[in-house]
Short mmCIF file of C-alpha atoms in Angstrom, two decimals:
data_model
loop_
_atom_site.label_atom_id
_atom_site.label_comp_id
_atom_site.label_asym_id
_atom_site.label_seq_id
_atom_site.Cartn_x
_atom_site.Cartn_y
_atom_site.Cartn_z
CA MET K 1 2.13 9.81 -29.69
CA ASN K 2 3.57 12.55 -27.39
CA LYS K 3 -0.02 13.15 -25.79
CA LEU K 4 -0.98 9.34 -25.21
CA THR K 5 2.65 8.67 -23.92
CA LEU K 6 2.09 12.10 -21.51
CA ILE K 7 -0.73 10.57 -20.10
CA VAL K 8 0.68 6.98 -19.86
CA LEU K 9 3.21 8.62 -17.36
CA LEU K 10 0.61 11.30 -15.26
CA LEU K 11 -1.38 7.78 -15.02
CA PHE K 12 1.76 5.77 -13.90
CA GLY K 13 2.85 8.38 -11.87
CA LEU K 14 -0.45 9.59 -10.22
CA GLY K 15 -0.63 6.01 -9.44
CA ILE K 16 2.93 5.85 -7.66
CA THR K 17 1.69 8.47 -5.35
CA SER K 18 -1.43 6.93 -4.26
CA ASN K 19 0.24 4.10 -3.35
CA SER K 20 3.06 5.74 -1.83
CA LYS K 21 0.21 7.08 0.70
CA LYS K 22 -1.14 3.61 1.78
CA VAL K 23 0.90 1.23 4.23
CA ILE K 24 -0.18 -2.46 4.88
CA ALA K 25 0.08 -5.58 7.06
CA ARG K 26 -0.16 -8.77 5.26
CA GLN K 27 0.16 -11.14 8.19
CA GLY K 28 -0.90 -8.76 11.50
CA GLN K 29 -0.83 -10.73 14.57
CA VAL K 30 -3.75 -10.42 16.77
CA SER K 31 -3.78 -12.44 20.41
CA PHE K 32 -6.31 -12.43 23.57
CA PHE K 33 -5.78 -13.97 26.80
CA SER K 34 -8.88 -14.74 29.32
CA TYR K 35 -7.94 -15.29 33.05
CA THR K 36 -10.20 -17.83 34.79
CA SER K 37 -9.85 -19.64 38.40
CA VAL K 38 -9.98 -22.93 36.41
CA GLU K 39 -7.99 -22.39 33.49
CA ASN K 40 -6.71 -19.88 31.28
CA ILE K 41 -7.50 -19.39 27.77
CA LYS K 42 -4.91 -17.97 25.14
CA ALA K 43 -4.78 -17.83 21.12
CA GLU K 44 -3.07 -16.41 18.89
CA ASN K 45 -4.14 -15.67 14.79
CA ASN K 46 -1.46 -14.31 12.28
CA GLN K 47 -3.87 -13.85 9.94
CA VAL K 48 -4.94 -10.44 10.27
CA LEU K 49 -4.85 -8.06 7.55
CA SER K 50 -4.47 -3.81 8.18
CA ILE K 51 -3.84 -0.92 6.08
CA ILE K 52 -3.37 2.45 7.08
CA ASP K 53 -3.83 5.42 4.79
CA LEU K 54 -1.21 7.54 6.34
CA GLU K 55 -3.03 10.65 4.40
CA GLU K 56 -5.59 10.51 5.81
CA GLY K 57 -4.99 8.53 8.99
CA THR K 58 -7.57 5.55 8.97
CA ILE K 59 -7.34 2.28 9.19
CA ALA K 60 -9.17 -1.15 8.24
CA VAL K 61 -8.32 -4.31 9.91
CA ASP K 62 -9.69 -8.03 8.64
CA MET K 63 -9.41 -11.31 10.93
CA LEU K 64 -10.73 -14.65 10.54
CA MET K 65 -11.75 -15.70 13.02
CA ASN K 66 -11.22 -19.44 12.48
CA ALA K 67 -7.65 -18.64 12.14
CA PHE K 68 -7.14 -18.44 16.15
CA VAL K 69 -4.58 -21.22 17.48
CA PHE K 70 -5.16 -22.22 20.69
CA GLU K 71 -3.07 -24.38 23.19
CA LYS K 72 -5.77 -27.81 22.47
CA ALA K 73 -7.65 -28.46 20.01
CA LEU K 74 -11.35 -28.59 22.15
CA MET K 75 -10.79 -24.86 23.00
CA ARG K 76 -10.41 -24.10 19.43
CA GLU K 77 -13.69 -26.36 18.98
CA HIS K 78 -15.77 -24.65 21.73
CA PHE K 79 -14.22 -21.13 20.16
CA ASN K 80 -15.26 -21.34 16.15
CA GLU K 81 -18.53 -23.56 17.43
CA SER K 82 -20.38 -22.12 20.05
CA TYR K 83 -18.96 -18.97 20.65
CA ILE K 84 -17.91 -17.54 17.61
CA GLU K 85 -19.75 -19.27 14.94
CA THR K 86 -17.30 -19.37 12.39
CA ASP K 87 -19.44 -20.67 10.09
CA ILE K 88 -21.77 -17.72 10.29
CA TYR K 89 -19.57 -15.04 11.46
CA PRO K 90 -16.46 -15.76 9.66
CA LYS K 91 -14.17 -12.14 10.39
CA ALA K 92 -13.95 -9.80 12.87
CA THR K 93 -13.36 -5.99 10.85
CA PHE K 94 -12.03 -3.30 12.49
CA ASN K 95 -12.52 0.83 10.87
CA GLY K 96 -11.15 3.63 12.46
CA ARG K 97 -9.17 6.32 12.37
CA ILE K 98 -5.56 7.78 14.37
CA GLU K 99 -6.34 10.67 15.98
CA GLY K 100 -3.38 13.75 16.25
CA PHE K 101 -1.41 11.06 13.81
CA ASP K 102 1.66 12.82 11.88
CA ALA K 103 2.94 10.18 9.18
CA GLN K 104 6.21 11.94 8.56
CA GLN K 105 7.90 12.09 12.05
CA GLN K 106 9.89 9.50 12.77
CA GLY K 107 10.32 7.37 15.97
CA THR K 108 7.32 6.71 18.59
CA GLN K 109 4.20 7.96 18.61
CA VAL K 110 1.36 7.03 21.10
CA LYS K 111 -1.98 7.70 19.69
CA ILE K 112 -6.09 6.30 20.34
CA ILE K 113 -7.56 5.37 17.59
CA LYS K 114 -10.91 5.89 17.67
CA GLY K 115 -13.10 3.16 15.02
CA ALA K 116 -16.05 1.00 15.05
CA PHE K 117 -14.95 -2.52 16.05
CA THR K 118 -17.51 -5.31 14.27
CA MET K 119 -17.49 -9.28 15.87
CA ARG K 120 -20.59 -11.68 15.46
CA GLY K 121 -22.11 -9.24 13.22
CA VAL K 122 -22.04 -6.90 16.55
CA THR K 123 -20.51 -2.87 15.83
CA LYS K 124 -19.32 -1.39 19.07
CA ASP K 125 -17.29 2.11 19.22
CA ILE K 126 -14.04 1.48 20.98
CA GLU K 127 -11.14 3.18 21.29
CA ILE K 128 -7.25 2.25 21.63
CA LYS K 129 -3.76 3.51 22.90
CA THR K 130 -2.13 2.98 19.91
CA LYS K 131 2.15 3.04 20.28
CA ILE K 132 3.36 3.71 16.26
CA GLU K 133 6.49 3.46 15.72
CA ASN K 134 8.11 4.97 12.06
CA ASN K 135 11.28 3.70 11.31
CA ASN K 136 12.22 5.45 7.67
CA GLY K 137 8.29 4.83 6.56
CA GLY K 138 8.03 0.96 7.90
CA TYR K 139 5.32 1.35 10.26
CA MET K 140 4.91 -0.88 13.41
CA LEU K 141 1.77 -0.47 15.51
CA SER K 142 1.30 -2.58 18.76
CA GLY K 143 -1.37 -2.36 21.77
CA THR K 144 -3.91 -3.87 24.36
CA PHE K 145 -7.46 -3.48 24.57
CA GLU K 146 -9.97 -4.84 27.04
CA THR K 147 -13.62 -6.26 25.00
CA PHE K 148 -15.94 -7.80 26.93
CA VAL K 149 -18.15 -10.90 26.22
CA LYS K 150 -22.13 -9.73 27.04
CA ASP K 151 -20.39 -6.96 24.13
CA TYR K 152 -20.71 -9.75 21.18
CA ASN K 153 -24.01 -11.43 22.38
CA ILE K 154 -21.31 -14.39 22.60
CA ASN K 155 -23.79 -17.58 24.62
CA ILE K 156 -22.06 -18.54 28.03
CA PRO K 157 -23.75 -21.75 28.91
CA PRO K 158 -24.51 -20.98 32.64
CA LEU K 159 -22.48 -24.54 33.73
CA LEU K 160 -19.44 -23.00 31.67
CA ALA K 161 -19.86 -19.17 33.21
CA GLY K 162 -17.44 -20.02 35.93
CA ASN K 163 -14.76 -21.32 33.02
CA ILE K 164 -15.26 -18.13 30.43
CA ALA K 165 -13.80 -14.51 31.87
CA LYS K 166 -16.46 -11.61 31.06
CA SER K 167 -13.44 -9.86 30.22
CA ILE K 168 -10.78 -10.51 26.98
CA GLU K 169 -7.46 -8.93 26.93
CA VAL K 170 -6.65 -8.22 23.35
CA ASN K 171 -2.98 -7.54 21.82
CA PHE K 172 -2.32 -6.35 18.48
CA LYS K 173 1.04 -5.96 16.38
CA PHE K 174 1.04 -5.10 12.93
CA GLU K 175 4.17 -4.29 10.36
CA TYR K 176 3.40 -2.55 7.31
CA GLN K 177 5.45 -2.11 4.29
CA PRO K 178 3.97 0.29 1.72
CA TYR K 179 0.97 -0.59 -0.39
CA GLU K 180 1.56 -1.75 -4.05
CA ASN K 181 -1.28 -3.17 -6.62
#
């Protein structure tokens, strides 16, 4: 009986240890902005999941593409049906590593995250300059990067080409809490 109790306690202790090395953001925020001479396009998505393995310095992001909210319903419809085709490609993902990340350092660090961003079935390697704030184990990541419509095989009809910018500014903010099963 003592051996069984010891094994249970060890497994429980290992579970706590492995969980404490990961943090999760269940409602991360991603927005994008596209400037054109005809009309600016802005959308926000608050249904973005992200996990960081603090020990390994790895990060994963999973985003539902049809969760973007636009000012106009027609913009949302075109985004989901014509450009991103969310019925075929429902998610975008990012898997990467935070270069030189020190999870124990309090305060703010500015780091480069290198990884693979996948959208519409196309994967591109990207690097993102990111601000990481550590406030007693509560982490916040934020940053901005630019991506290009052509890189993800998004087909823009020639008639609408002037209404859609060639590059899109993407902003993100994730607030992480300790991961618990």
